PDB file of C-alpha atoms in Angstrom:
ATOM      1  CA  MET L   1      31.021 -62.512 -70.544  1.00 28.00           C
ATOM      2  CA  ARG L   2      26.888 -59.993 -69.531  1.00 34.00           C
ATOM      3  CA  ALA L   3      28.717 -56.878 -71.324  1.00 32.00           C
ATOM      4  CA  VAL L   4      30.270 -53.969 -73.343  1.00 29.00           C
ATOM      5  CA  ARG L   5      32.201 -51.654 -70.919  1.00 29.00           C
ATOM      6  CA  ARG L   6      33.889 -53.348 -68.919  1.00 26.00           C
ATOM      7  CA  THR L   7      34.823 -51.657 -65.573  1.00 26.00           C
ATOM      8  CA  PRO L   8      35.629 -52.535 -61.944  1.00 26.00           C
ATOM      9  CA  GLU L   9      33.917 -55.281 -59.288  1.00 28.00           C
ATOM     10  CA  SER L  10      33.205 -53.440 -56.086  1.00 28.00           C
ATOM     11  CA  GLY L  11      36.387 -55.521 -53.727  1.00 32.00           C
ATOM     12  CA  GLY L  12      38.529 -56.947 -56.312  1.00 31.00           C
ATOM     13  CA  ASP L  13      40.218 -56.557 -59.354  1.00 29.00           C
ATOM     14  CA  ARG L  14      37.879 -58.547 -61.186  1.00 28.00           C
ATOM     15  CA  ALA L  15      36.202 -56.407 -64.040  1.00 29.00           C
ATOM     16  CA  ARG L  16      32.084 -56.752 -64.481  1.00 33.00           C
ATOM     17  CA  ASP L  17      30.622 -55.755 -68.604  1.00 41.00           C
ATOM     18  CA  ASP L  18      27.846 -53.922 -68.373  1.00 48.00           C
ATOM     19  CA  VAL L  19      24.907 -53.773 -70.635  1.00 58.00           C
ATOM     20  CA  GLN L  20      22.017 -51.433 -69.511  1.00 59.00           C
ATOM     21  CA  LEU L  21      18.634 -50.892 -71.632  1.00 68.00           C
ATOM     22  CA  ARG L  22      16.248 -47.867 -71.136  1.00 60.00           C
ATOM     23  CA  LEU L  23      13.007 -47.274 -71.432  1.00 57.00           C
ATOM     24  CA  ARG L  24      10.077 -45.124 -69.869  1.00 48.00           C
ATOM     25  CA  GLY L  25       7.346 -45.107 -71.299  1.00 45.00           C
ATOM     26  CA  GLY L  26       7.283 -45.958 -74.548  1.00 42.00           C
ATOM     27  CA  ASP L  27      10.027 -43.071 -75.544  1.00 40.00           C
ATOM     28  CA  ALA L  28      13.297 -44.616 -75.005  1.00 40.00           C
ATOM     29  CA  ARG L  29      15.827 -42.180 -72.903  1.00 37.00           C
ATOM     30  CA  ALA L  30      19.496 -42.195 -72.419  1.00 33.00           C
ATOM     31  CA  ASP L  31      20.854 -42.511 -69.034  1.00 51.00           C
ATOM     32  CA  PRO L  32      23.054 -44.031 -66.705  1.00 58.00           C
ATOM     33  CA  GLY L  33      25.803 -43.347 -69.557  1.00 64.00           C
ATOM     34  CA  ASP L  34      26.913 -40.678 -67.148  1.00 65.00           C
ATOM     35  CA  ALA L  35      27.916 -43.361 -65.534  1.00 70.00           C
ATOM     36  CA  GLY L  36      30.212 -45.534 -67.561  1.00 74.00           C
ATOM     37  CA  TYR L  37      26.711 -48.523 -68.377  1.00 82.00           C
ATOM     38  CA  CYS L  38      27.038 -48.810 -72.687  1.00 85.00           C
ATOM     39  CA  VAL L  39      22.859 -48.006 -72.758  1.00 89.00           C
ATOM     40  CA  TYR L  40      20.820 -48.434 -75.116  1.00 91.00           C
ATOM     41  CA  GLY L  41      16.781 -47.403 -76.094  1.00 91.00           C
ATOM     42  CA  PHE L  42      14.188 -47.951 -78.051  1.00 92.00           C
ATOM     43  CA  ASN L  43      10.395 -47.096 -78.684  1.00 92.00           C
ATOM     44  CA  TYR L  44       7.557 -49.316 -78.626  1.00 95.00           C
ATOM     45  CA  GLY L  45       4.302 -49.246 -78.797  1.00 95.00           C
ATOM     46  CA  GLU L  46       3.252 -47.343 -81.669  1.00 94.00           C
ATOM     47  CA  THR L  47      -0.552 -47.130 -82.692  1.00 93.00           C
ATOM     48  CA  SER L  48      -2.331 -44.622 -85.461  1.00 89.00           C
ATOM     49  CA  ALA L  49      -3.064 -42.616 -82.234  1.00 89.00           C
ATOM     50  CA  SER L  50       0.583 -42.007 -81.788  1.00 90.00           C
ATOM     51  CA  PHE L  51       1.565 -39.913 -85.057  1.00 89.00           C
ATOM     52  CA  GLY L  52       5.494 -40.488 -84.359  1.00 86.00           C
ATOM     53  CA  ARG L  53       5.181 -38.820 -80.577  1.00 86.00           C
ATOM     54  CA  VAL L  54       3.529 -40.586 -78.422  1.00 91.00           C
ATOM     55  CA  TYR L  55       4.828 -44.349 -77.939  1.00 93.00           C
ATOM     56  CA  GLY L  56       3.628 -46.697 -75.460  1.00 94.00           C
ATOM     57  CA  LEU L  57      -0.178 -47.803 -76.350  1.00 96.00           C
ATOM     58  CA  GLY L  58       0.001 -50.639 -78.926  1.00 97.00           C
ATOM     59  CA  ASP L  59      -0.371 -54.203 -77.128  1.00 97.00           C
ATOM     60  CA  ILE L  60       1.756 -54.389 -74.388  1.00 98.00           C
ATOM     61  CA  ALA L  61       3.079 -58.859 -75.887  1.00 98.00           C
ATOM     62  CA  GLU L  62       2.928 -56.614 -79.693  1.00 97.00           C
ATOM     63  CA  SER L  63       5.250 -54.381 -77.580  1.00 97.00           C
ATOM     64  CA  ALA L  64       7.124 -57.628 -75.559  1.00 97.00           C
ATOM     65  CA  ARG L  65       8.321 -59.528 -78.732  1.00 97.00           C
ATOM     66  CA  THR L  66      10.089 -55.449 -80.339  1.00 96.00           C
ATOM     67  CA  MET L  67      11.879 -55.631 -77.241  1.00 97.00           C
ATOM     68  CA  SER L  68      12.674 -58.832 -77.744  1.00 97.00           C
ATOM     69  CA  ALA L  69      13.984 -58.144 -81.106  1.00 97.00           C
ATOM     70  CA  PHE L  70      15.872 -55.548 -79.785  1.00 96.00           C
ATOM     71  CA  VAL L  71      17.727 -57.272 -76.562  1.00 96.00           C
ATOM     72  CA  ASP L  72      18.850 -59.726 -79.175  1.00 96.00           C
ATOM     73  CA  ARG L  73      20.713 -57.373 -81.704  1.00 94.00           C
ATOM     74  CA  VAL L  74      22.772 -55.726 -78.406  1.00 94.00           C
ATOM     75  CA  LEU L  75      23.160 -58.873 -78.226  1.00 94.00           C
ATOM     76  CA  ALA L  76      25.140 -59.694 -81.355  1.00 93.00           C
ATOM     77  CA  ALA L  77      26.281 -56.188 -81.344  1.00 91.00           C
ATOM     78  CA  THR L  78      27.544 -56.619 -77.705  1.00 89.00           C
ATOM     79  CA  GLY L  79      28.615 -59.810 -77.640  1.00 90.00           C
ATOM     80  CA  ALA L  80      27.322 -59.792 -73.960  1.00 90.00           C
ATOM     81  CA  ALA L  81      25.161 -62.670 -73.086  1.00 92.00           C
ATOM     82  CA  GLU L  82      22.978 -60.563 -70.249  1.00 94.00           C
ATOM     83  CA  VAL L  83      21.541 -56.683 -70.115  1.00 95.00           C
ATOM     84  CA  ASP L  84      19.768 -55.172 -67.524  1.00 95.00           C
ATOM     85  CA  VAL L  85      16.712 -53.377 -67.845  1.00 96.00           C
ATOM     86  CA  VAL L  86      16.198 -50.476 -66.067  1.00 95.00           C
ATOM     87  CA  GLY L  87      11.794 -49.102 -67.506  1.00 95.00           C
ATOM     88  CA  GLY L  88       9.432 -46.240 -65.473  1.00 96.00           C
ATOM     89  CA  SER L  89       5.346 -46.886 -65.732  1.00 96.00           C
ATOM     90  CA  GLN L  90       4.894 -49.205 -68.197  1.00 97.00           C
ATOM     91  CA  GLY L  91       8.049 -49.553 -69.730  1.00 96.00           C
ATOM     92  CA  GLY L  92       8.732 -50.873 -66.051  1.00 96.00           C
ATOM     93  CA  MET L  93       5.810 -53.692 -66.491  1.00 97.00           C
ATOM     94  CA  MET L  94       5.840 -55.066 -70.147  1.00 97.00           C
ATOM     95  CA  PRO L  95       9.364 -55.761 -69.975  1.00 97.00           C
ATOM     96  CA  ASN L  96       8.200 -59.301 -67.884  1.00 98.00           C
ATOM     97  CA  TYR L  97       5.784 -60.467 -70.402  1.00 98.00           C
ATOM     98  CA  TYR L  98       8.847 -60.493 -72.497  1.00 98.00           C
ATOM     99  CA  ILE L  99      10.310 -62.391 -69.638  1.00 98.00           C
ATOM    100  CA  LYS L 100       7.527 -65.149 -68.523  1.00 98.00           C
ATOM    101  CA  ARG L 101       6.597 -65.339 -72.349  1.00 98.00           C
ATOM    102  CA  LEU L 102       8.949 -65.013 -75.059  1.00 98.00           C
ATOM    103  CA  GLY L 103      12.556 -66.225 -73.496  1.00 97.00           C
ATOM    104  CA  GLY L 104      14.077 -63.330 -71.897  1.00 98.00           C
ATOM    105  CA  ALA L 105      14.106 -64.788 -69.053  1.00 98.00           C
ATOM    106  CA  ALA L 106      18.391 -66.154 -69.752  1.00 97.00           C
ATOM    107  CA  LYS L 107      18.911 -62.935 -70.768  1.00 97.00           C
ATOM    108  CA  VAL L 108      17.066 -60.236 -68.841  1.00 97.00           C
ATOM    109  CA  ARG L 109      20.601 -60.185 -65.481  1.00 96.00           C
ATOM    110  CA  THR L 110      18.824 -57.243 -63.866  1.00 96.00           C
ATOM    111  CA  LEU L 111      14.798 -55.271 -63.866  1.00 97.00           C
ATOM    112  CA  VAL L 112      15.114 -52.234 -62.327  1.00 97.00           C
ATOM    113  CA  GLY L 113      10.671 -50.280 -62.637  1.00 97.00           C
ATOM    114  CA  LEU L 114      10.365 -47.528 -61.438  1.00 97.00           C
ATOM    115  CA  ALA L 115       6.498 -47.407 -59.987  1.00 98.00           C
ATOM    116  CA  PRO L 116       5.949 -49.495 -62.499  1.00 98.00           C
ATOM    117  CA  THR L 117       2.622 -50.757 -63.547  1.00 97.00           C
ATOM    118  CA  ASN L 118       3.251 -54.445 -63.233  1.00 98.00           C
ATOM    119  CA  HIS L 119      -0.361 -55.169 -61.267  1.00 98.00           C
ATOM    120  CA  GLY L 120      -2.267 -52.260 -63.109  1.00 97.00           C
ATOM    121  CA  THR L 121      -3.796 -48.762 -61.998  1.00 97.00           C
ATOM    122  CA  THR L 122      -7.438 -48.339 -60.550  1.00 96.00           C
ATOM    123  CA  MET L 123      -6.275 -44.897 -61.274  1.00 93.00           C
ATOM    124  CA  GLY L 124      -8.105 -44.052 -58.360  1.00 95.00           C
ATOM    125  CA  GLY L 125     -10.944 -45.508 -57.687  1.00 94.00           C
ATOM    126  CA  LEU L 126     -12.572 -45.081 -61.343  1.00 94.00           C
ATOM    127  CA  VAL L 127     -11.212 -48.413 -62.564  1.00 94.00           C
ATOM    128  CA  ASP L 128     -14.113 -49.695 -60.000  1.00 91.00           C
ATOM    129  CA  LEU L 129     -16.078 -47.395 -60.491  1.00 93.00           C
ATOM    130  CA  GLY L 130     -16.587 -48.658 -63.971  1.00 93.00           C
ATOM    131  CA  ARG L 131     -17.015 -51.724 -63.303  1.00 92.00           C
ATOM    132  CA  THR L 132     -19.352 -50.993 -60.523  1.00 92.00           C
ATOM    133  CA  LEU L 133     -21.880 -48.907 -62.210  1.00 95.00           C
ATOM    134  CA  GLY L 134     -21.414 -51.568 -66.072  1.00 94.00           C
ATOM    135  CA  VAL L 135     -19.743 -48.368 -67.819  1.00 95.00           C
ATOM    136  CA  LEU L 136     -15.474 -49.743 -68.246  1.00 94.00           C
ATOM    137  CA  GLY L 137     -17.003 -52.353 -70.706  1.00 94.00           C
ATOM    138  CA  LEU L 138     -17.560 -49.639 -72.820  1.00 95.00           C
ATOM    139  CA  VAL L 139     -15.035 -46.715 -71.967  1.00 92.00           C
ATOM    140  CA  ASN L 140     -12.295 -49.833 -72.863  1.00 90.00           C
ATOM    141  CA  ASP L 141     -13.700 -50.242 -77.068  1.00 90.00           C
ATOM    142  CA  PHE L 142     -13.343 -46.784 -76.963  1.00 91.00           C
ATOM    143  CA  LEU L 143     -10.054 -46.765 -75.802  1.00 94.00           C
ATOM    144  CA  ARG L 144      -9.375 -50.024 -78.611  1.00 94.00           C
ATOM    145  CA  LEU L 145     -10.832 -48.198 -81.028  1.00 92.00           C
ATOM    146  CA  ILE L 146      -9.267 -45.326 -81.008  1.00 91.00           C
ATOM    147  CA  GLY L 147      -5.657 -47.424 -80.791  1.00 92.00           C
ATOM    148  CA  SER L 148      -4.512 -47.940 -77.513  1.00 95.00           C
ATOM    149  CA  PRO L 149      -5.172 -51.330 -75.818  1.00 97.00           C
ATOM    150  CA  ALA L 150      -2.394 -50.749 -73.710  1.00 97.00           C
ATOM    151  CA  HIS L 151      -4.694 -48.184 -71.644  1.00 96.00           C
ATOM    152  CA  VAL L 152      -6.274 -51.039 -70.775  1.00 97.00           C
ATOM    153  CA  GLN L 153      -4.605 -53.577 -70.308  1.00 98.00           C
ATOM    154  CA  GLN L 154      -2.829 -51.788 -67.598  1.00 98.00           C
ATOM    155  CA  GLU L 155      -6.293 -51.928 -65.706  1.00 97.00           C
ATOM    156  CA  ALA L 156      -6.309 -53.643 -62.012  1.00 97.00           C
ATOM    157  CA  GLY L 157      -7.968 -56.738 -62.471  1.00 96.00           C
ATOM    158  CA  SER L 158      -7.739 -56.556 -66.561  1.00 97.00           C
ATOM    159  CA  ASP L 159      -7.072 -59.717 -67.975  1.00 96.00           C
ATOM    160  CA  PHE L 160      -4.318 -58.480 -69.941  1.00 97.00           C
ATOM    161  CA  GLN L 161      -3.069 -58.886 -65.588  1.00 95.00           C
ATOM    162  CA  GLU L 162      -4.196 -61.459 -64.477  1.00 96.00           C
ATOM    163  CA  ALA L 163      -3.200 -64.022 -67.002  1.00 98.00           C
ATOM    164  CA  LEU L 164       0.077 -62.886 -67.059  1.00 98.00           C
ATOM    165  CA  PHE L 165       0.552 -62.760 -63.134  1.00 98.00           C
ATOM    166  CA  ALA L 166      -0.864 -65.855 -62.684  1.00 97.00           C
ATOM    167  CA  ASP L 167       1.853 -68.279 -62.283  1.00 97.00           C
ATOM    168  CA  GLY L 168       3.761 -65.810 -60.005  1.00 98.00           C
ATOM    169  CA  ASP L 169       5.334 -62.079 -60.442  1.00 98.00           C
ATOM    170  CA  THR L 170       8.647 -63.879 -60.480  1.00 98.00           C
ATOM    171  CA  VAL L 171      10.949 -65.734 -62.518  1.00 98.00           C
ATOM    172  CA  PRO L 172      13.820 -67.897 -61.360  1.00 97.00           C
ATOM    173  CA  GLY L 173      17.428 -66.333 -62.046  1.00 97.00           C
ATOM    174  CA  VAL L 174      16.239 -62.666 -62.840  1.00 98.00           C
ATOM    175  CA  ARG L 175      17.037 -59.980 -60.151  1.00 97.00           C
ATOM    176  CA  TYR L 176      14.252 -57.140 -59.505  1.00 98.00           C
ATOM    177  CA  VAL L 177      13.921 -54.050 -57.575  1.00 98.00           C
ATOM    178  CA  THR L 178      11.080 -52.195 -58.072  1.00 98.00           C
ATOM    179  CA  ILE L 179      11.021 -48.514 -56.430  1.00 98.00           C
ATOM    180  CA  ALA L 180       7.522 -46.670 -55.719  1.00 98.00           C
ATOM    181  CA  THR L 181       6.590 -43.620 -54.544  1.00 98.00           C
ATOM    182  CA  ALA L 182       4.357 -42.578 -52.154  1.00 98.00           C
ATOM    183  CA  HIS L 183       3.329 -38.919 -54.225  1.00 98.00           C
ATOM    184  CA  ASP L 184       2.777 -41.754 -56.983  1.00 98.00           C
ATOM    185  CA  THR L 185      -1.432 -40.258 -58.588  1.00 96.00           C
ATOM    186  CA  THR L 186      -0.749 -42.569 -61.635  1.00 97.00           C
ATOM    187  CA  VAL L 187      -0.170 -46.219 -60.169  1.00 98.00           C
ATOM    188  CA  THR L 188      -3.229 -46.858 -57.624  1.00 97.00           C
ATOM    189  CA  PRO L 189      -2.760 -47.649 -54.572  1.00 97.00           C
ATOM    190  CA  LEU L 190       1.072 -47.823 -55.169  1.00 97.00           C
ATOM    191  CA  THR L 191       1.971 -50.899 -53.972  1.00 98.00           C
ATOM    192  CA  ASN L 192       0.533 -52.666 -57.161  1.00 98.00           C
ATOM    193  CA  SER L 193       4.155 -51.561 -58.172  1.00 98.00           C
ATOM    194  CA  PHE L 194       5.684 -53.941 -56.373  1.00 98.00           C
ATOM    195  CA  LEU L 195       6.505 -57.580 -57.853  1.00 98.00           C
ATOM    196  CA  HIS L 196       6.707 -60.555 -55.332  1.00 98.00           C
ATOM    197  CA  GLY L 197       8.875 -63.788 -54.863  1.00 98.00           C
ATOM    198  CA  GLY L 198      12.214 -64.175 -56.204  1.00 97.00           C
ATOM    199  CA  ASP L 199      15.061 -62.949 -55.570  1.00 97.00           C
ATOM    200  CA  SER L 200      12.846 -59.596 -56.192  1.00 98.00           C
ATOM    201  CA  THR L 201      13.952 -55.403 -54.139  1.00 98.00           C
ATOM    202  CA  ASN L 202      10.599 -53.602 -53.315  1.00 98.00           C
ATOM    203  CA  ILE L 203      11.560 -49.783 -52.097  1.00 98.00           C
ATOM    204  CA  LEU L 204       8.797 -46.946 -50.960  1.00 98.00           C
ATOM    205  CA  LEU L 205      11.627 -44.033 -51.643  1.00 98.00           C
ATOM    206  CA  GLN L 206       9.571 -42.056 -49.006  1.00 98.00           C
ATOM    207  CA  ASP L 207      11.182 -45.069 -46.273  1.00 98.00           C
ATOM    208  CA  LEU L 208      14.621 -43.615 -47.622  1.00 98.00           C
ATOM    209  CA  CYS L 209      13.832 -39.894 -48.045  1.00 98.00           C
ATOM    210  CA  PRO L 210      10.261 -38.753 -46.194  1.00 98.00           C
ATOM    211  CA  ASP L 211      10.624 -34.953 -48.120  1.00 98.00           C
ATOM    212  CA  ASP L 212      10.915 -36.805 -51.499  1.00 98.00           C
ATOM    213  CA  PRO L 213       7.708 -34.675 -53.357  1.00 98.00           C
ATOM    214  CA  VAL L 214       8.570 -37.268 -56.419  1.00 98.00           C
ATOM    215  CA  SER L 215       5.698 -38.337 -57.908  1.00 98.00           C
ATOM    216  CA  HIS L 216       4.896 -41.083 -61.073  1.00 97.00           C
ATOM    217  CA  SER L 217       6.219 -39.546 -64.165  1.00 95.00           C
ATOM    218  CA  GLY L 218       8.739 -37.073 -62.411  1.00 96.00           C
ATOM    219  CA  THR L 219      10.943 -40.562 -61.749  1.00 96.00           C
ATOM    220  CA  TRP L 220      13.006 -39.881 -64.029  1.00 93.00           C
ATOM    221  CA  PHE L 221      14.740 -36.588 -63.030  1.00 94.00           C
ATOM    222  CA  ASP L 222      14.675 -37.149 -58.786  1.00 97.00           C
ATOM    223  CA  GLY L 223      18.366 -37.657 -57.764  1.00 96.00           C
ATOM    224  CA  PRO L 224      18.133 -40.707 -55.042  1.00 97.00           C
ATOM    225  CA  ILE L 225      15.625 -42.458 -57.382  1.00 97.00           C
ATOM    226  CA  MET L 226      19.399 -41.995 -60.026  1.00 95.00           C
ATOM    227  CA  GLN L 227      21.348 -43.283 -57.161  1.00 95.00           C
ATOM    228  CA  LEU L 228      19.255 -46.673 -56.077  1.00 96.00           C
ATOM    229  CA  VAL L 229      19.085 -47.575 -59.712  1.00 95.00           C
ATOM    230  CA  LEU L 230      23.090 -47.510 -59.971  1.00 93.00           C
ATOM    231  CA  ASN L 231      23.271 -49.251 -56.844  1.00 95.00           C
ATOM    232  CA  ALA L 232      21.133 -51.822 -57.710  1.00 95.00           C
ATOM    233  CA  LEU L 233      23.431 -51.798 -61.406  1.00 93.00           C
ATOM    234  CA  GLY L 234      26.882 -51.612 -59.218  1.00 89.00           C
ATOM    235  CA  PRO L 235      27.741 -52.380 -56.333  1.00 87.00           C
ATOM    236  CA  ASP L 236      24.247 -53.672 -54.971  1.00 90.00           C
ATOM    237  CA  GLU L 237      25.196 -52.513 -51.186  1.00 92.00           C
ATOM    238  CA  PRO L 238      22.621 -54.471 -48.898  1.00 90.00           C
ATOM    239  CA  GLY L 239      21.020 -50.928 -47.215  1.00 92.00           C
ATOM    240  CA  PHE L 240      21.940 -48.373 -49.301  1.00 96.00           C
ATOM    241  CA  ARG L 241      20.608 -45.432 -49.065  1.00 97.00           C
ATOM    242  CA  PRO L 242      20.771 -42.325 -50.623  1.00 97.00           C
ATOM    243  CA  GLU L 243      21.368 -38.671 -50.664  1.00 97.00           C
ATOM    244  CA  CYS L 244      18.745 -37.392 -50.552  1.00 98.00           C
ATOM    245  CA  THR L 245      18.642 -34.731 -52.458  1.00 96.00           C
ATOM    246  CA  GLY L 246      17.653 -33.531 -56.308  1.00 96.00           C
ATOM    247  CA  TYR L 247      14.657 -33.940 -55.881  1.00 97.00           C
ATOM    248  CA  GLY L 248      12.255 -35.193 -59.252  1.00 96.00           C
ATOM    249  CA  PRO L 249       8.893 -32.821 -59.573  1.00 96.00           C
ATOM    250  CA  SER L 250       5.703 -33.504 -58.715  1.00 96.00           C
ATOM    251  CA  ILE L 251       4.227 -34.715 -62.065  1.00 91.00           C
TER     252      ILE L 251
END
């Protein structure tokens, strides 16, 4: 059993149950419940700098432990054996730690990442410039001091990034779908979102909808992206192309 809600599988009269966890940069959002999925969300990464409102700031390994405990509670409550995970930005990257380092591979069927910070970001070259000028360490010390180690860990080439993916991007048994947008100015270069090897699929949104202006923070509100997410969770039709309408904001 994989799930909570029984939904007909395409091409037959069998049914598959689905549990989905949705993560958005540390702040939980519940959807696509409208499509009939049982959706669970949680907050993670709260620090002294959060003020009860801003999440995803804390140590990413600790956030993954929060995820591990939450998944166990969901599986116990539903009787499911696996979950599907949909996350954006850090919420699409952090589950990799859970999958690779905390035994999550046995409990995750599919990980869908929306503009995830998988291999970190250069922040438009600022990270590389900081290293060249010898000031990145000072900036990182300040970020840790104010309670935001996750920003440091999401820098391209960080010790965290190098350790997490030292043994490869993927784990056998988990299906990975990554969706990136050409207008992303947060994850740079945008190809740093992509995972390679194993059962991984990388989608550049503008290859399917060239006029879609959506940027990093708008991915959750983009019609074509939501269609791609639902396809990944449900029928998983090869060569699926979304309707190019209902674009998200360029933010």
